[in-house]
Coordinates of C-alpha atoms and ligand atoms in Angstrom, one line a residue:
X222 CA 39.2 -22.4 8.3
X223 CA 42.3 -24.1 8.6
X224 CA 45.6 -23.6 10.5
X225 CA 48.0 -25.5 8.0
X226 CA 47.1 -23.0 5.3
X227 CA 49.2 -21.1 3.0
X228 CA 48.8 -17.5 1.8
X229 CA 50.6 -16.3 -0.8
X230 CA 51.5 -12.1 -1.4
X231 CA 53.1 -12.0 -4.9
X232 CA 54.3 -8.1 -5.2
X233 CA 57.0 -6.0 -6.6
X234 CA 57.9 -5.0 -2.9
X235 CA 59.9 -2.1 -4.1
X236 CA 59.7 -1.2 -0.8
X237 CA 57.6 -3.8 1.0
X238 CA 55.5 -1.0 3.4
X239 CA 52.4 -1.6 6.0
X240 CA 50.0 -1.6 3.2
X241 CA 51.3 -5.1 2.4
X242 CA 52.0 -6.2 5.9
X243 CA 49.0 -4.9 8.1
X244 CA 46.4 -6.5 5.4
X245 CA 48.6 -10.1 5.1
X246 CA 48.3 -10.3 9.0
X247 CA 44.5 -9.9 8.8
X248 CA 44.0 -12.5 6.2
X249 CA 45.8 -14.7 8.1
X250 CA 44.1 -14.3 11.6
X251 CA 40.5 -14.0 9.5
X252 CA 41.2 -17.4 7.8
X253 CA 43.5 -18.8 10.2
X254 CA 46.4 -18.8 8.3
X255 CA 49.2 -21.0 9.0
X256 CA 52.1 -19.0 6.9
X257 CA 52.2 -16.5 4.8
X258 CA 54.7 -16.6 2.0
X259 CA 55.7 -13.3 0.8
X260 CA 56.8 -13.5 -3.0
X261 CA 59.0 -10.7 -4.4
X262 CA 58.9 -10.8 -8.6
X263 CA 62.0 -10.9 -10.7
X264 CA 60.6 -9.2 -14.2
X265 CA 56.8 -8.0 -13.1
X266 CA 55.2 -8.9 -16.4
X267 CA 52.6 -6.1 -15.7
X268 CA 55.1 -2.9 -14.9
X269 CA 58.2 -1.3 -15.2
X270 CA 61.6 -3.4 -13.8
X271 CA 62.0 -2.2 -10.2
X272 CA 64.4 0.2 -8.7
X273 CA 65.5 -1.6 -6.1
X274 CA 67.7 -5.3 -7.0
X275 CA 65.9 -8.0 -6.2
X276 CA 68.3 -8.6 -3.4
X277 CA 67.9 -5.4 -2.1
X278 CA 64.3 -6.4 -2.1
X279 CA 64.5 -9.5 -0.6
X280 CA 66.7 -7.6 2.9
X281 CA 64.4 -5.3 2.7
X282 CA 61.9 -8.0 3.7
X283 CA 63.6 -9.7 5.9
X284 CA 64.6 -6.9 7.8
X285 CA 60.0 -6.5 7.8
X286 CA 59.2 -10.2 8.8
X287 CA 61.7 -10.6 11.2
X288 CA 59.3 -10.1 14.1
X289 CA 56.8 -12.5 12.5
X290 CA 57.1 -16.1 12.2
X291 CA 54.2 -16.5 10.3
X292 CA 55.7 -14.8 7.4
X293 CA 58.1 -16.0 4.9
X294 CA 60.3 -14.3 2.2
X295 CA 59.8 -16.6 -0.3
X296 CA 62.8 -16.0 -3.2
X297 CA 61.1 -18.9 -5.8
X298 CA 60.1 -16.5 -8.5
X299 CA 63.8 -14.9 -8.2
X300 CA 65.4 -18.0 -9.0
X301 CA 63.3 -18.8 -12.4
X302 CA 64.3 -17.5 -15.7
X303 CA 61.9 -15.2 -17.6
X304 CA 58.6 -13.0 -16.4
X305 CA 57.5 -14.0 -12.8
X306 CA 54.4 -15.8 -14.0
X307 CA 51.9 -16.5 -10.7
X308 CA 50.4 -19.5 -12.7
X309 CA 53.8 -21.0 -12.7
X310 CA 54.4 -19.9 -9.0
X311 CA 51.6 -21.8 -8.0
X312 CA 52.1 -24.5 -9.5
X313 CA 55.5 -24.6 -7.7
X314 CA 53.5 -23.9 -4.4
X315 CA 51.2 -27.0 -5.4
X316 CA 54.2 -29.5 -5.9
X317 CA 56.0 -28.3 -2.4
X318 CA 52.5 -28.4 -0.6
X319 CA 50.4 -31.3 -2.3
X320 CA 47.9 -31.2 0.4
X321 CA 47.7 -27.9 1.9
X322 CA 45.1 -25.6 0.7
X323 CA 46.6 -22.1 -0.8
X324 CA 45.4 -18.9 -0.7
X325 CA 46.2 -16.0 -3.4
X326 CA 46.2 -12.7 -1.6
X327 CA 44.9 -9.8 -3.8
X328 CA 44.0 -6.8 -3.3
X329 CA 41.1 -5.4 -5.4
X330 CA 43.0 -3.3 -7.9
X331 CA 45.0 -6.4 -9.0
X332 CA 41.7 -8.5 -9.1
X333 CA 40.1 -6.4 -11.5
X334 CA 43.0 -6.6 -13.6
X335 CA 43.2 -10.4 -13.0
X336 CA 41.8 -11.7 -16.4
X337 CA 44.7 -10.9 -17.9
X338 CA 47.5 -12.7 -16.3
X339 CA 49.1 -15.5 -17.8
X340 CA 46.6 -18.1 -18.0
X341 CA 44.2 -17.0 -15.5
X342 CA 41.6 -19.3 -16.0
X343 CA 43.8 -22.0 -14.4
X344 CA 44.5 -19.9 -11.3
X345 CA 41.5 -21.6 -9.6
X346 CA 42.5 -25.2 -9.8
X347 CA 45.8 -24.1 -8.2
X348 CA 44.7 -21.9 -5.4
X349 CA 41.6 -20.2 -3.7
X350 CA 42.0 -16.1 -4.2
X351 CA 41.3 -14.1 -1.6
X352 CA 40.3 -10.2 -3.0
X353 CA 41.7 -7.6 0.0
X354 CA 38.6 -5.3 0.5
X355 CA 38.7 -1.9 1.7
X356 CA 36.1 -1.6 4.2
X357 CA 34.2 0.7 2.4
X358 CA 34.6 -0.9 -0.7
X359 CA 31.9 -0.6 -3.6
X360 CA 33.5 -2.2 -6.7
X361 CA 31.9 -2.1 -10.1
X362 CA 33.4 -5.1 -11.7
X363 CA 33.4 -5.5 -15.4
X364 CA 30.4 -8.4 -16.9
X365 CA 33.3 -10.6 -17.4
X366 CA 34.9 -10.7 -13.9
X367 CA 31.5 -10.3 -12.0
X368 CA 29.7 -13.5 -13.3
X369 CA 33.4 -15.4 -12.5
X370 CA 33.5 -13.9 -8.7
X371 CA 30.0 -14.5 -8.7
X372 CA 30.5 -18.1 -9.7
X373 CA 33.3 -19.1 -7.2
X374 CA 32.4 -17.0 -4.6
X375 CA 32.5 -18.5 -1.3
X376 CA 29.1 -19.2 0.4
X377 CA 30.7 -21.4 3.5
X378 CA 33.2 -22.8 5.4
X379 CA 33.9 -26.2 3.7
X380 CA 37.0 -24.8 1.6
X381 CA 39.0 -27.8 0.2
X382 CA 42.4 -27.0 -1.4
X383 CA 41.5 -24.5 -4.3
X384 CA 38.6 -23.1 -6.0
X385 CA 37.0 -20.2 -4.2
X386 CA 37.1 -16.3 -4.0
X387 CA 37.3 -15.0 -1.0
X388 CA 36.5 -11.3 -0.3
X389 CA 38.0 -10.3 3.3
X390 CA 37.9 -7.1 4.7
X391 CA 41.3 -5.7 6.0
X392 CA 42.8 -2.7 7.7
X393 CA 42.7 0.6 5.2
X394 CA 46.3 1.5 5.1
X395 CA 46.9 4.1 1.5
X396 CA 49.7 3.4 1.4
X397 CA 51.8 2.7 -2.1
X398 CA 55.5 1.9 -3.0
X399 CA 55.2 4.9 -5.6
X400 CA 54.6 7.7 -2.9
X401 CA 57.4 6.3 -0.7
X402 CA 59.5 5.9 -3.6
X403 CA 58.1 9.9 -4.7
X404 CA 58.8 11.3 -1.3
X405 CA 62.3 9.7 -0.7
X406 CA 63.2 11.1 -3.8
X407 CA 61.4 14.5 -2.7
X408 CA 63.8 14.7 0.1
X409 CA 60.5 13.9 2.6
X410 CA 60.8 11.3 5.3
X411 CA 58.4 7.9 5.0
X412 CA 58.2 7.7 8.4
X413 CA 55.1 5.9 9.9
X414 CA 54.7 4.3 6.3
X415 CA 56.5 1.3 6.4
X416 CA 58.5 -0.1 8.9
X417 CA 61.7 1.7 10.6
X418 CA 64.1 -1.0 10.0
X419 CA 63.7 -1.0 6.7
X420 CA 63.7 2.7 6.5
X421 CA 67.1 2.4 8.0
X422 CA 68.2 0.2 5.0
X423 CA 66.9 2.1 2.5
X424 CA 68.9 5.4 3.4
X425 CA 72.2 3.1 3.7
X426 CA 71.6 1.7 0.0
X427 CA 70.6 5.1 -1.0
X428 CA 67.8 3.7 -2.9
X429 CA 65.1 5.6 -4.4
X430 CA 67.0 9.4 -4.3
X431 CA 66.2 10.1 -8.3
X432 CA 63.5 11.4 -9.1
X433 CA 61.8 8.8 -11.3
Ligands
LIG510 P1 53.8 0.4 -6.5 O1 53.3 1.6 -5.9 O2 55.2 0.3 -6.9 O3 52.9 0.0 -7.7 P2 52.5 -1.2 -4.4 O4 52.6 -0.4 -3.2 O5 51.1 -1.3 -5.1 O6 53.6 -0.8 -5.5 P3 53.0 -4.0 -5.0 O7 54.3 -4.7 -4.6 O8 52.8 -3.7 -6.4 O9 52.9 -2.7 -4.1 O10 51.8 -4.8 -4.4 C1 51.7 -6.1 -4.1 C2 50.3 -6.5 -3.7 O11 50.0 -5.8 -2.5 C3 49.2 -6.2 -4.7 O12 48.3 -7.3 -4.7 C4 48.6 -5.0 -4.2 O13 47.2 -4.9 -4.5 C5 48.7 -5.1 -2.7 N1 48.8 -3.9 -2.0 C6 49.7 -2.9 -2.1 N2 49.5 -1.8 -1.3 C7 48.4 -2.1 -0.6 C8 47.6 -1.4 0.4 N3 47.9 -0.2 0.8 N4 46.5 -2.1 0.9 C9 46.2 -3.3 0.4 N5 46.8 -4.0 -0.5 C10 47.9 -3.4 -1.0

């Protein structure tokens, strides 16, 4: 669509693993992503605090990206005071990038939740949202969500800077934080699940070893 685009992968990132990575990299080579900015929360206002500090998130992707220029580790929602609000992290986006269209990357368990963020009905006129679809995906959305996807779905290519849902089909990796986090603490190695480097890190900050 465009190649001076901006994705945007809000998460908790507690650890960042493939299932984040592998899926961001498809969106961006299906839409032509120029960057990908990959936002770790300070206070999720949906879930418990993290284990992890949000610095030891933040090396923890760094140490992820470092092999890919395309993606950022974007610290703007650690440096804000209060819950990590994605309205107000947009609108931050939208003042740094006046003119470049932005994409929210989702995936579809945090889409069908997505009518209850913080002001969600202004999420549109910030952003376009793209919903991360398994490939065999059949979702039953509720009446309420279906009739606004169905409304803003995008039929073709003339995207301007906000507006649209996007469904994109990306590699199916099940892969979660919380069964990284549950077989570190098990005493299992997540090997294969995220990448080694970070791995590496994890065992030298000795994160995750209680059982939670
Ligand atoms: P946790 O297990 O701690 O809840 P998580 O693995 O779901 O964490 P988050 O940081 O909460 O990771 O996720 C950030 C974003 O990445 C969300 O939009 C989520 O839907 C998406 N995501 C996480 N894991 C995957 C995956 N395996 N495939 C596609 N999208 C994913």
């Amino acid at each position: 669509m465009t190649d001076s685009a901006i994705g945007i992968l809000g998460g908790t990132f507690d650890p960042v693993h493939f299932g984040h990575l592998r899926p961001a990299l498809d969106v961006a080579d299906q839409l032509g992503l120029e960057q990908i900015h990959l936002i770790p929360c300070a206070v999720p206002p949906h879930r418990e605090t993290p284990l992890a500090t949000a610095q030891q998130r933040v090396a923890l992707l760094l140490l992820a990206i470092k092999n890919n220029p395309r993606f950022v580790v974007d610290e703007r929602e650690l440096q804000r005071e209060g819950p990590s609000y994605t309205i107000d992290t947009l609108r931050s986006l939208r003042q740094e990038f006046p003119a470049k269209p932005l994409y929210l990357l989702v995936g579809t368990d945090a889409f069908m939740g997505i009518q209850s963020w913080h002001e969600w009905q202004q999420l549109l006129e910030l952003t376009h949202i793209v919903v991360m679809q398994r490939p065999d995906e059949t979702t039953a959305m509720p009446d309420a969500l279906a009739s606004w996807y169905q409304q803003h779905l995008v039929t073709n290519d003339d995207v301007n800077l906000a507006g649209k849902i996007i469904p994109v089909k990306v590699t199916q990796l099940s892969i979660s934080a919380t069964q990284i986090r549950t077989s570190i603490a098990n005493g299992a190695s997540p090997q294969y699940l995220l990448p080694d480097a970070v791995i590496s890190l994890v065992d030298m900050l000795g994160l995750y070893q209680q059982k939670e």
